[in-house]
mmCIF file of N, CA and C in Angstrom:
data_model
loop_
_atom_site.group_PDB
_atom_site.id
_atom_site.type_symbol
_atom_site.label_atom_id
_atom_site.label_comp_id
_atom_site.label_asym_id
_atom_site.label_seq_id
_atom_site.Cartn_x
_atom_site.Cartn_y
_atom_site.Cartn_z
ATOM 1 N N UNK A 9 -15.099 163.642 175.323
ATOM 2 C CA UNK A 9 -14.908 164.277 174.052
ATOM 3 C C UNK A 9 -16.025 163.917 173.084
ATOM 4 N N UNK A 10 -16.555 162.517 173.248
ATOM 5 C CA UNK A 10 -17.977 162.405 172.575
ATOM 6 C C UNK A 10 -18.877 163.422 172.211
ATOM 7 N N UNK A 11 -19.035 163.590 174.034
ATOM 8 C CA UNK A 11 -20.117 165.072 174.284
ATOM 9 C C UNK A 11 -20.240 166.146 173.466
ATOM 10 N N UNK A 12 -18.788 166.397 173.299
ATOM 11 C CA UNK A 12 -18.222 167.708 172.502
ATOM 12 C C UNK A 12 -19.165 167.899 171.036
ATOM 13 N N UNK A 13 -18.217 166.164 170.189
ATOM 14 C CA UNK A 13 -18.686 165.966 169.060
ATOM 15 C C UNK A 13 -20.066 165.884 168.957
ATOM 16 N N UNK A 14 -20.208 165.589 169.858
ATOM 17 C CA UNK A 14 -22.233 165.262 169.167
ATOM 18 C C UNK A 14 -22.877 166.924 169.583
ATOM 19 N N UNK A 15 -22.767 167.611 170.400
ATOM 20 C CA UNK A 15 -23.135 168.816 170.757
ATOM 21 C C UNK A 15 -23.123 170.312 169.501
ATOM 22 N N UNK A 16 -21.418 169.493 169.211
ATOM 23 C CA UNK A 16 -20.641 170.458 168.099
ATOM 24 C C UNK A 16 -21.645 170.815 166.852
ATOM 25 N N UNK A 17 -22.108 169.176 166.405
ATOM 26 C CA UNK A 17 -22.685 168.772 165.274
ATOM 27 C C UNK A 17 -23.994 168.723 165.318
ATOM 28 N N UNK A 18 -24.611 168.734 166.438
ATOM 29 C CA UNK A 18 -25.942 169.304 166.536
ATOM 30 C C UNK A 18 -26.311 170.989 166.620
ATOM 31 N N UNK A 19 -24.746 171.638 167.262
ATOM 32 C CA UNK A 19 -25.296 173.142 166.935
ATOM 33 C C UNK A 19 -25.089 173.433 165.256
ATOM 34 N N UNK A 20 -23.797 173.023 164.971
ATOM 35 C CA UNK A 20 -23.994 173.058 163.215
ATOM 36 C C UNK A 20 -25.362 172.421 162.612
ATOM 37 N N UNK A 21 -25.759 171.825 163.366
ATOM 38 C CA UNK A 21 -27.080 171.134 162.046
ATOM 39 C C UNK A 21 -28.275 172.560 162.333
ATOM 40 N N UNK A 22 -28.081 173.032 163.628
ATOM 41 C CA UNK A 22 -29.397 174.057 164.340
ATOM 42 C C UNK A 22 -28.633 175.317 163.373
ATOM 43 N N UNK A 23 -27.269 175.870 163.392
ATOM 44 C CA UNK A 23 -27.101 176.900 162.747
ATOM 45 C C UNK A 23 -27.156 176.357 161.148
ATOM 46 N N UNK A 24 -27.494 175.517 160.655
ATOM 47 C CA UNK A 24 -27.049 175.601 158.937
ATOM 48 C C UNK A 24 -29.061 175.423 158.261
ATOM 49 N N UNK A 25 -29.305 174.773 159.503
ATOM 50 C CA UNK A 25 -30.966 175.296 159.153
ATOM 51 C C UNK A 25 -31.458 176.642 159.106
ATOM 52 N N UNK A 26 -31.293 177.238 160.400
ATOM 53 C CA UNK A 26 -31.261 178.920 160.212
ATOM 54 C C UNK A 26 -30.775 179.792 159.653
ATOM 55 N N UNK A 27 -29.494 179.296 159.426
ATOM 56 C CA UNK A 27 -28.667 180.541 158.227
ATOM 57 C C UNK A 27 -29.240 180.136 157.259
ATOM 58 N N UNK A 28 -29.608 178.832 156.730
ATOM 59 C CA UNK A 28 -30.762 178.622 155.025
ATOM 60 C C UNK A 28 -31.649 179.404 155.223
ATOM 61 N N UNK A 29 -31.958 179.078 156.151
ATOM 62 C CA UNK A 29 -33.974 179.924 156.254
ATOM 63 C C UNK A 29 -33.771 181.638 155.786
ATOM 64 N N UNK A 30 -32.549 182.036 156.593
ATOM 65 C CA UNK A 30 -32.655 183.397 156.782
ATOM 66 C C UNK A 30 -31.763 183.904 155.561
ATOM 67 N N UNK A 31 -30.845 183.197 154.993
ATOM 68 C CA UNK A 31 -30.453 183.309 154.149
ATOM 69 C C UNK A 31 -30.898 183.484 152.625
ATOM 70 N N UNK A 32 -32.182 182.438 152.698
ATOM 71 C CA UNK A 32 -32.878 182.354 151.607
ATOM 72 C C UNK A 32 -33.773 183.583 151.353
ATOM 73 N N UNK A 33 -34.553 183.813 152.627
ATOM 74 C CA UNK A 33 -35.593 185.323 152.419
ATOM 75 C C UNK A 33 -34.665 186.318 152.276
ATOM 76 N N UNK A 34 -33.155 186.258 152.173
ATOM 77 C CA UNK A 34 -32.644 187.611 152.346
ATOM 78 C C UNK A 34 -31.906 187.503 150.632
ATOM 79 N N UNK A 35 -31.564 186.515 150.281
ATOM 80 C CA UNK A 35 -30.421 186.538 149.151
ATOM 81 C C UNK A 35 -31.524 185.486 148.151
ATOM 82 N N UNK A 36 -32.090 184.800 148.537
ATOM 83 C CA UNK A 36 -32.738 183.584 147.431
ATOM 84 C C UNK A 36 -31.649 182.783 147.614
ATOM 85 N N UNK A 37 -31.512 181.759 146.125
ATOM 86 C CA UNK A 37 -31.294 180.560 146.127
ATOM 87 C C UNK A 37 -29.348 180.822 146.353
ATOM 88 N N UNK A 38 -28.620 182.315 146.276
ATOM 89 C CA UNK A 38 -27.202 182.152 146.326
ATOM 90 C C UNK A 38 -27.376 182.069 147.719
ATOM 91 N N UNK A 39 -28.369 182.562 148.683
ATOM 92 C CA UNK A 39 -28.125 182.867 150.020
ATOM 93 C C UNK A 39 -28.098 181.476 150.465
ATOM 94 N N UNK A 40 -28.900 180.590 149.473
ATOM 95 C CA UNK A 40 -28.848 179.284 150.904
ATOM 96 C C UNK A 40 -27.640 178.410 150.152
ATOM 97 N N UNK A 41 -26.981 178.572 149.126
ATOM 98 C CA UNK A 41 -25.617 177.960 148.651
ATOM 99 C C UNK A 41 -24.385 179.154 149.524
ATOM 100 N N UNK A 42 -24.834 179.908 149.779
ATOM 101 C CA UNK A 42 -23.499 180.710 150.391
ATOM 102 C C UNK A 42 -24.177 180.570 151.622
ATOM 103 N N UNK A 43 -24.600 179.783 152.889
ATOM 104 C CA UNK A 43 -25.159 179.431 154.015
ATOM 105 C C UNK A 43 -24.535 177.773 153.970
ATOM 106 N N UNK A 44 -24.956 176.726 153.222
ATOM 107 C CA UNK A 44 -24.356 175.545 152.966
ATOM 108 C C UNK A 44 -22.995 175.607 153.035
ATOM 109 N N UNK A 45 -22.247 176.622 151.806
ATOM 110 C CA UNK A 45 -20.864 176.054 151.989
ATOM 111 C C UNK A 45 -20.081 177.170 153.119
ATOM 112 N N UNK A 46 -20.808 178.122 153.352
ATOM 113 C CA UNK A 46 -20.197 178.313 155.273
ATOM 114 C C UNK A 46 -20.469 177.433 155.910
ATOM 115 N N UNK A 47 -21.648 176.791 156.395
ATOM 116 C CA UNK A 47 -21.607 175.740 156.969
ATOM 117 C C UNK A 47 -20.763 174.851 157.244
ATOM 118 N N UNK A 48 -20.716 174.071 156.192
ATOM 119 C CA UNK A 48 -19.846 173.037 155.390
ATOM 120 C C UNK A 48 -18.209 173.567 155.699
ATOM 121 N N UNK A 49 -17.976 174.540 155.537
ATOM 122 C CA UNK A 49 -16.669 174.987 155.828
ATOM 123 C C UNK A 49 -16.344 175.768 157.494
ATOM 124 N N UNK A 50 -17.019 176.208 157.661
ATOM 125 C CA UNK A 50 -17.076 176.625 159.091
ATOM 126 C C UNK A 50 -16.813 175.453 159.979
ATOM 127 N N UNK A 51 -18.338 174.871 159.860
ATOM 128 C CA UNK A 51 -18.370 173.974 161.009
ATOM 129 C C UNK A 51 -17.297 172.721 160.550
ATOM 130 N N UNK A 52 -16.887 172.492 159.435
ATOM 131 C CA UNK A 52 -16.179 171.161 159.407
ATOM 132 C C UNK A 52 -15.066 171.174 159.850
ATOM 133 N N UNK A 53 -14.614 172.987 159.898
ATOM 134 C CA UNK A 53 -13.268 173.066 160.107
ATOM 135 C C UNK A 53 -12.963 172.746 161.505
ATOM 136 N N UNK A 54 -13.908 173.051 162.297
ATOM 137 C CA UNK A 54 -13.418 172.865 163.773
ATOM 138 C C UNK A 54 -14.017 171.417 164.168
ATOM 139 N N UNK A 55 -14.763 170.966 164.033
ATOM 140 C CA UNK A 55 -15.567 169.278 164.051
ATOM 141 C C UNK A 55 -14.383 168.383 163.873
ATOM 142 N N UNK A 56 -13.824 168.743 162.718
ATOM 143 C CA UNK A 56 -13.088 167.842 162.609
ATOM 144 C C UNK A 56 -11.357 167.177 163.578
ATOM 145 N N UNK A 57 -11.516 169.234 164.408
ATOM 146 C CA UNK A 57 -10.888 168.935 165.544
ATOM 147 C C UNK A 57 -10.740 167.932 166.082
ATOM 148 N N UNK A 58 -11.986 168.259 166.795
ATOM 149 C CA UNK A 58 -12.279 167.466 167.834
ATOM 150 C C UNK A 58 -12.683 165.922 167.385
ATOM 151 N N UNK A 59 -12.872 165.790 166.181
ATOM 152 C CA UNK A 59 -13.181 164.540 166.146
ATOM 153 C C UNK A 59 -11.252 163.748 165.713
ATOM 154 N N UNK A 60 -10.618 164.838 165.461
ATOM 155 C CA UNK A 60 -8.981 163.870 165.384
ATOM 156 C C UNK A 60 -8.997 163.981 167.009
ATOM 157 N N UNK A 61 -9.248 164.698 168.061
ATOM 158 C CA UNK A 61 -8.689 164.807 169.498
ATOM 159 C C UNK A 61 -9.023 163.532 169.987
ATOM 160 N N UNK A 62 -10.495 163.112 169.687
ATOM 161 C CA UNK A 62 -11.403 161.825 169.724
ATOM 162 C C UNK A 62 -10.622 160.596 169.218
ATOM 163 N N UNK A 63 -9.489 160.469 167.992
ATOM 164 C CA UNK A 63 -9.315 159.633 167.783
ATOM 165 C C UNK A 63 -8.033 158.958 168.052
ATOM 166 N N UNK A 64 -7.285 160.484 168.473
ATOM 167 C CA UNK A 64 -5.858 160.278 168.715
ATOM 168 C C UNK A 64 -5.603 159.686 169.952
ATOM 169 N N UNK A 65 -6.845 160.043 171.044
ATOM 170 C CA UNK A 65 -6.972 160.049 172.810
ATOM 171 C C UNK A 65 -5.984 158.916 173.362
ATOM 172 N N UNK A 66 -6.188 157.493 172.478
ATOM 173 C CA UNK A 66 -5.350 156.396 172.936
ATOM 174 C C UNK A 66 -4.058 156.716 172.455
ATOM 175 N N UNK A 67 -3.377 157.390 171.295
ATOM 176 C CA UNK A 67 -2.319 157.557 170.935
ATOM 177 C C UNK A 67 -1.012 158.088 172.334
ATOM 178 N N UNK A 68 0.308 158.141 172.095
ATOM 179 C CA UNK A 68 1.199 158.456 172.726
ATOM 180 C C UNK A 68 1.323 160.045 172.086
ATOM 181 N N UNK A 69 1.190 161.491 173.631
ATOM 182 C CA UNK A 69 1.208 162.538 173.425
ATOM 183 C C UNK A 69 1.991 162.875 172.410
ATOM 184 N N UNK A 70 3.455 162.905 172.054
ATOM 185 C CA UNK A 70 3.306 163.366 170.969
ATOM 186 C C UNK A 70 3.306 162.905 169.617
ATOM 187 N N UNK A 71 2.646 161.996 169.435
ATOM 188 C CA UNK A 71 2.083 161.028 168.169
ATOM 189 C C UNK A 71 0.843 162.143 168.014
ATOM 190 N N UNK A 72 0.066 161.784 169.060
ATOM 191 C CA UNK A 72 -1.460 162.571 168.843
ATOM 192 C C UNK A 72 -1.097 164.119 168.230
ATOM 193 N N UNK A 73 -0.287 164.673 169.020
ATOM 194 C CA UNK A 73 0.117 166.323 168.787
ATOM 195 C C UNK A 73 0.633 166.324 167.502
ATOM 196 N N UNK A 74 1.167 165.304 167.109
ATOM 197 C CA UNK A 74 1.914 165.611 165.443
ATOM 198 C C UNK A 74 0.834 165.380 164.515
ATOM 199 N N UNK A 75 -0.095 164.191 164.779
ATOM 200 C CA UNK A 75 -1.420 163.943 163.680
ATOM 201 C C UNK A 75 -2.187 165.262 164.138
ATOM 202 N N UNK A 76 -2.664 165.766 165.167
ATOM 203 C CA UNK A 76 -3.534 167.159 165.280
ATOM 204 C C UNK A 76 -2.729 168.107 164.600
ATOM 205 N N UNK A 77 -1.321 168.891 164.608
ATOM 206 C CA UNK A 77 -0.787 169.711 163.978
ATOM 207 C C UNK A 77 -1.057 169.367 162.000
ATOM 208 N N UNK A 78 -0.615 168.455 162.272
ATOM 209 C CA UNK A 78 -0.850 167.967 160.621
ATOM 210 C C UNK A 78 -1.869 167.897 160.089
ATOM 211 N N UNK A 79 -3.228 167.493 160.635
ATOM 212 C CA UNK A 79 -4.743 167.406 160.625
ATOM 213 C C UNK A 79 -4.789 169.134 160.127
ATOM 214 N N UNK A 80 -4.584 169.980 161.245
ATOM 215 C CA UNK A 80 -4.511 171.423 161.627
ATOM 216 C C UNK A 80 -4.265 171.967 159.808
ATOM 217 N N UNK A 81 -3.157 171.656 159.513
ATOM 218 C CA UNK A 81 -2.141 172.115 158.545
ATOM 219 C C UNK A 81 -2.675 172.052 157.243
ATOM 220 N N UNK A 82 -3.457 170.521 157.426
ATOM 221 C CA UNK A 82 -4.146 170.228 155.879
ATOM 222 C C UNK A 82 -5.631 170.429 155.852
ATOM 223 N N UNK A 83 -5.908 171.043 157.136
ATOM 224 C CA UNK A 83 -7.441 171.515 156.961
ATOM 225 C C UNK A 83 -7.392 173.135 156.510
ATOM 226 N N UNK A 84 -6.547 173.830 156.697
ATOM 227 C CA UNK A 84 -6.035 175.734 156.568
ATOM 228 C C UNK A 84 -5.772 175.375 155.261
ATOM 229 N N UNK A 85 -4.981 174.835 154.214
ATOM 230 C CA UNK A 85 -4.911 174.698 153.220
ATOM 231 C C UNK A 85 -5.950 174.328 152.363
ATOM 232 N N UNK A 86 -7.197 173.165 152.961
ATOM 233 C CA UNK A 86 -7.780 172.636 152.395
ATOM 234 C C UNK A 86 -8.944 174.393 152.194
ATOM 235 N N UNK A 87 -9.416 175.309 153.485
ATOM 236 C CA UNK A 87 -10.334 176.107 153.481
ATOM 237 C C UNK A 87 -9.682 177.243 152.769
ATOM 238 N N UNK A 88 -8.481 177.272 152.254
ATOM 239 C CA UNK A 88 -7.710 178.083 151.466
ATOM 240 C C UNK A 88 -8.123 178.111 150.176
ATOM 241 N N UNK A 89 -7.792 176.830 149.400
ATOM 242 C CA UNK A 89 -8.469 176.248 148.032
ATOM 243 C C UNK A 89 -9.607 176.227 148.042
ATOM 244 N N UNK A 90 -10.448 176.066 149.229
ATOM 245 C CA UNK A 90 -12.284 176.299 148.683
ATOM 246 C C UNK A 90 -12.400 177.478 148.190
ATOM 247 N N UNK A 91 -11.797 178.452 149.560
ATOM 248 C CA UNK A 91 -11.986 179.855 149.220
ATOM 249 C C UNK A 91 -11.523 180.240 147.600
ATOM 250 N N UNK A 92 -10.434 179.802 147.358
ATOM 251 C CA UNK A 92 -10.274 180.704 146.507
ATOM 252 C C UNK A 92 -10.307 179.867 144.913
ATOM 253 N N UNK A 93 -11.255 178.477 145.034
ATOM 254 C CA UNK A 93 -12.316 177.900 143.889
ATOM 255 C C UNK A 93 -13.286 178.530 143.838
ATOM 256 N N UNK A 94 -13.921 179.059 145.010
ATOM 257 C CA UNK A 94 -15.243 179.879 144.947
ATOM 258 C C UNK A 94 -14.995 181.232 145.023
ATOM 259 N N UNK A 95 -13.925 181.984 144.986
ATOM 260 C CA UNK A 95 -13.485 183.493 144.620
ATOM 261 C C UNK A 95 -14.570 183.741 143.542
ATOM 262 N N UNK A 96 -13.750 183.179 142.319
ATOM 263 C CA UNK A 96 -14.656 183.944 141.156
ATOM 264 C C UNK A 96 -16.366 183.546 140.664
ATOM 265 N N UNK A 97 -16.442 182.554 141.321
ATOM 266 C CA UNK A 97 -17.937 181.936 141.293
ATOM 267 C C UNK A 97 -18.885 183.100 141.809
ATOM 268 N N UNK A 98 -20.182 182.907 141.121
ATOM 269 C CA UNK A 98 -20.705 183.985 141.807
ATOM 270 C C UNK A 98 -22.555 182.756 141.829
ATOM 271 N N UNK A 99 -22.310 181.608 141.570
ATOM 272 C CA UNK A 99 -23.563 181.155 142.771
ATOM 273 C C UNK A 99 -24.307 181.299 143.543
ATOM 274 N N UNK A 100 -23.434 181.677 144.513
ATOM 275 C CA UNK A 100 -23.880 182.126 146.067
ATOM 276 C C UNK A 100 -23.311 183.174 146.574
ATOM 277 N N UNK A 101 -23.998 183.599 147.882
ATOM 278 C CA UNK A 101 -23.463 185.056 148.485
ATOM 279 C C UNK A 101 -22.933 184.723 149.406
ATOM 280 N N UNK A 102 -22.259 185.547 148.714
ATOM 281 C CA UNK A 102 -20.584 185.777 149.647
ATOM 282 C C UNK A 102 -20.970 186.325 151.311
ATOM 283 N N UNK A 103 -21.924 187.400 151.297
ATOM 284 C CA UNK A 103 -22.332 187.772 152.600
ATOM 285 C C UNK A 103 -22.564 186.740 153.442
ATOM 286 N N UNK A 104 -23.585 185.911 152.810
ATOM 287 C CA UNK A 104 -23.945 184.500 153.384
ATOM 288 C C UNK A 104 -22.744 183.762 154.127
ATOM 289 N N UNK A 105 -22.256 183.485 153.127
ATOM 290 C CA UNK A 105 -21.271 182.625 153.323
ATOM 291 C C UNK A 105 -20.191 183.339 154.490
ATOM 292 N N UNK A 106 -19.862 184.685 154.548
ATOM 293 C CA UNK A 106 -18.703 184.700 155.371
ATOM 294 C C UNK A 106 -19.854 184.630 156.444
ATOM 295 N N UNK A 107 -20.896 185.072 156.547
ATOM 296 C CA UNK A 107 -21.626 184.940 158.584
ATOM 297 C C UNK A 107 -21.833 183.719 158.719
ATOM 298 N N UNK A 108 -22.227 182.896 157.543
ATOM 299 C CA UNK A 108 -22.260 181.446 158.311
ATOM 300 C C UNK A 108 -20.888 180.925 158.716
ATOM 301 N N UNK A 109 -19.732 181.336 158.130
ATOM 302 C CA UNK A 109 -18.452 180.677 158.746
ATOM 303 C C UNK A 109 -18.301 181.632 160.178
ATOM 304 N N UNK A 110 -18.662 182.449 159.951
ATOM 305 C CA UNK A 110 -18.160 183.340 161.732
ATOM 306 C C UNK A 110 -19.210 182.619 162.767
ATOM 307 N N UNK A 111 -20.665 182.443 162.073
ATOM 308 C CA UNK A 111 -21.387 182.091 163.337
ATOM 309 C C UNK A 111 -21.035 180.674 163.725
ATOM 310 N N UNK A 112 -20.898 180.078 162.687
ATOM 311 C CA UNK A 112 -20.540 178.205 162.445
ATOM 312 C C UNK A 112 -18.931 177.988 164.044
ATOM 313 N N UNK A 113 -18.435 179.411 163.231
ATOM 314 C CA UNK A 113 -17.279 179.072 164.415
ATOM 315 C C UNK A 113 -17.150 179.007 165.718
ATOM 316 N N UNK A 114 -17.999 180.465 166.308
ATOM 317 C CA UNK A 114 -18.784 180.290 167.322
ATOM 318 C C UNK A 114 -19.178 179.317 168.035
ATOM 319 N N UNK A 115 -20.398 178.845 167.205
ATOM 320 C CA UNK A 115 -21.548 178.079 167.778
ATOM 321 C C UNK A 115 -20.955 176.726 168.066
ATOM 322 N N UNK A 116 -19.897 176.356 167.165
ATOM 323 C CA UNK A 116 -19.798 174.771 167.293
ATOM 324 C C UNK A 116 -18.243 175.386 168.321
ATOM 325 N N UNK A 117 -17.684 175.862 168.512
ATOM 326 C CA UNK A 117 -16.544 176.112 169.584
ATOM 327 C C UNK A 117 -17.541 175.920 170.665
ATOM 328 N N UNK A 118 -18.277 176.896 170.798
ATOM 329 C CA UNK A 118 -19.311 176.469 171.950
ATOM 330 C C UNK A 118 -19.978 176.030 172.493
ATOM 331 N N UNK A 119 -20.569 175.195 171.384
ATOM 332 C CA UNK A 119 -21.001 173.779 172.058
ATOM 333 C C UNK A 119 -20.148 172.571 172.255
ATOM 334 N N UNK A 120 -18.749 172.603 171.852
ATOM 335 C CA UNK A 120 -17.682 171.884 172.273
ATOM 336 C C UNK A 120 -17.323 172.019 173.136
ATOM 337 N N UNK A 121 -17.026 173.187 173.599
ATOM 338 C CA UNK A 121 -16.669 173.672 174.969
ATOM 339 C C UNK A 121 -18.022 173.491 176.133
ATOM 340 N N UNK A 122 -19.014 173.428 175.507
ATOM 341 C CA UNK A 122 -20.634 173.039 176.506
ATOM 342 C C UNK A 122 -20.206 171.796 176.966
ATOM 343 N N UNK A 123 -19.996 170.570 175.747
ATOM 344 C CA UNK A 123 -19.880 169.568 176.028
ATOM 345 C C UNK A 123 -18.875 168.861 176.763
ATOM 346 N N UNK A 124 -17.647 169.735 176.497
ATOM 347 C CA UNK A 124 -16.377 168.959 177.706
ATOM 348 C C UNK A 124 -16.717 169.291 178.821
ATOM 349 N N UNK A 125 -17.149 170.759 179.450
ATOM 350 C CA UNK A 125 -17.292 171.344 180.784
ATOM 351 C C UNK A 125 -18.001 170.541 181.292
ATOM 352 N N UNK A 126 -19.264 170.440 180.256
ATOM 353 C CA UNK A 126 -20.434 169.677 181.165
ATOM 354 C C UNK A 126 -20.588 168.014 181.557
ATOM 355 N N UNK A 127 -19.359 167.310 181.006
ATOM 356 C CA UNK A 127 -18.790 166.288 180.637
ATOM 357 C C UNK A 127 -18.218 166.062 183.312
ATOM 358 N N UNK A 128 -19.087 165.086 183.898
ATOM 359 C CA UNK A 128 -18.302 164.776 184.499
ATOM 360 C C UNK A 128 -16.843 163.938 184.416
ATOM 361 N N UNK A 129 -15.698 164.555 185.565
ATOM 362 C CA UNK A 129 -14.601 163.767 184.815
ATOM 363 C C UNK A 129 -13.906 162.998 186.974
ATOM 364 N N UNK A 130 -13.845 161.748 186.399
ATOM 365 C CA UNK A 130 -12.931 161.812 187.724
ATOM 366 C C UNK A 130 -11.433 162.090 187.897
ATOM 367 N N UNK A 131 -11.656 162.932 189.130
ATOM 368 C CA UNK A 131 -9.817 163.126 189.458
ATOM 369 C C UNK A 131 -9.714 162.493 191.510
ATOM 370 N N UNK A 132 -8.655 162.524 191.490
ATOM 371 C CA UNK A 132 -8.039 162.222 192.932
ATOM 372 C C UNK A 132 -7.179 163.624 193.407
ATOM 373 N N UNK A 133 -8.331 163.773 194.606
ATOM 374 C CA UNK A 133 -6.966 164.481 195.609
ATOM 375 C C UNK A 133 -6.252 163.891 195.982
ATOM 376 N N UNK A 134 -5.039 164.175 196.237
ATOM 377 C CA UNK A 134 -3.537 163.292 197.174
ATOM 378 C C UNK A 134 -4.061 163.223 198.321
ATOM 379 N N UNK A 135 -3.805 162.507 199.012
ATOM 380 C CA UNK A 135 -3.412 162.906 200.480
ATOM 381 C C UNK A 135 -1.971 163.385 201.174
ATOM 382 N N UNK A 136 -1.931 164.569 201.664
ATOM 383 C CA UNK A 136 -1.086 165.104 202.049
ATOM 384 C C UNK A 136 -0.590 164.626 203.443
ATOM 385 N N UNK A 137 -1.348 164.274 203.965
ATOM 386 C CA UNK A 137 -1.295 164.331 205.460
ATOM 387 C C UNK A 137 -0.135 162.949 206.129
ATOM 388 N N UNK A 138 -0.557 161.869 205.462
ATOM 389 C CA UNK A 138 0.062 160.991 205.808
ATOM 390 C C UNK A 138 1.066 160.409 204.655
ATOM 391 N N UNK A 139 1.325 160.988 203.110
ATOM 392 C CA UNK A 139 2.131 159.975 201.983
ATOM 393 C C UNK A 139 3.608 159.872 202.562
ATOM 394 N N UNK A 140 3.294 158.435 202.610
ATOM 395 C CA UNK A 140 4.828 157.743 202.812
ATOM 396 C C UNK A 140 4.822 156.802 203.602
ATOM 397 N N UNK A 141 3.913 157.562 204.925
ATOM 398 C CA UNK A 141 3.864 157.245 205.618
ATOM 399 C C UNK A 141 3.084 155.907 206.226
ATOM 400 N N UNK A 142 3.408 154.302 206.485
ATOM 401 C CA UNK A 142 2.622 153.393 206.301
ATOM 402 C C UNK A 142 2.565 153.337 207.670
ATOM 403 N N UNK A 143 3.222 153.257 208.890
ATOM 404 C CA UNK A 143 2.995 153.397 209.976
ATOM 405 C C UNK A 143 1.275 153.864 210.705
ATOM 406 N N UNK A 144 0.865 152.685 211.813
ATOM 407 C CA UNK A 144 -0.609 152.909 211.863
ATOM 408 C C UNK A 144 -0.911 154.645 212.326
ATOM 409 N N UNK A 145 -2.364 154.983 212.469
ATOM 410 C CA UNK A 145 -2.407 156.198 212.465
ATOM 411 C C UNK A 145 -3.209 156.854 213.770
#
């Protein structure tokens, strides 16, 4: 789950440079404040997933599942109140800001998902052939 996090947070750092850059030649200075706080809100929303999945791992299943639901619960509320502190603001662009949260979501889902897949894990096959059975062979 390391993998995940550090992967996650390196594609957010690669997308919040490029949405500035491209943001800025397209909108000026609202484009790279509405690029930041997609960023900032995009990518934190799901980072922070994985970084409670990261912390709960030693916890008892449903201890972990109740702090992730609850984590879950007060992060939707928390991107609720940004949104709608920065409703009437007009700072930054809004255009900006909603593609950096769609791409932010993307990119860091997918490099989370890069990082567990690519993550070796050990498992055990059973043996079928002989369980139970201690008798020589």
């Amino acid at each position: 789950m390391r993998a995940a996090v550090r992967y996650g947070a390196l594609g957010l750092v690669a997308l919040t440079v490029v949405s500035a850059v491209i943001s800025v030649l397209v909108a000026g200075m609202p484009g790279l404040w509405g690029a930041l706080i997609g960023a900032a809100v995009g990518g934190g929303f799901i980072l922070f997933t994985a970084l409670g999945v990261l912390l709960t791992s030693r916890l008892p299943a449903t201890t972990a599942g109740a702090v992730l639901l609850g984590t879950w619960l007060l992060k939707l509320i928390l991107a609720i109140v940004v949104m709608a502190l920065l409703k009437p603001l007009d700072f930054y662009s809004k255009g900006a800001l909603v593609l950096t949260i769609v791409f932010a979501l993307v990119i860091v889902l997918g490099a989370e998902t890069y990082g567990v897949v690519s993550q070796r894990a050990l498992y055990v096959v059973p043996d079928s052939g002989n369980a139970g059975n201690d008798e020589g062979e």
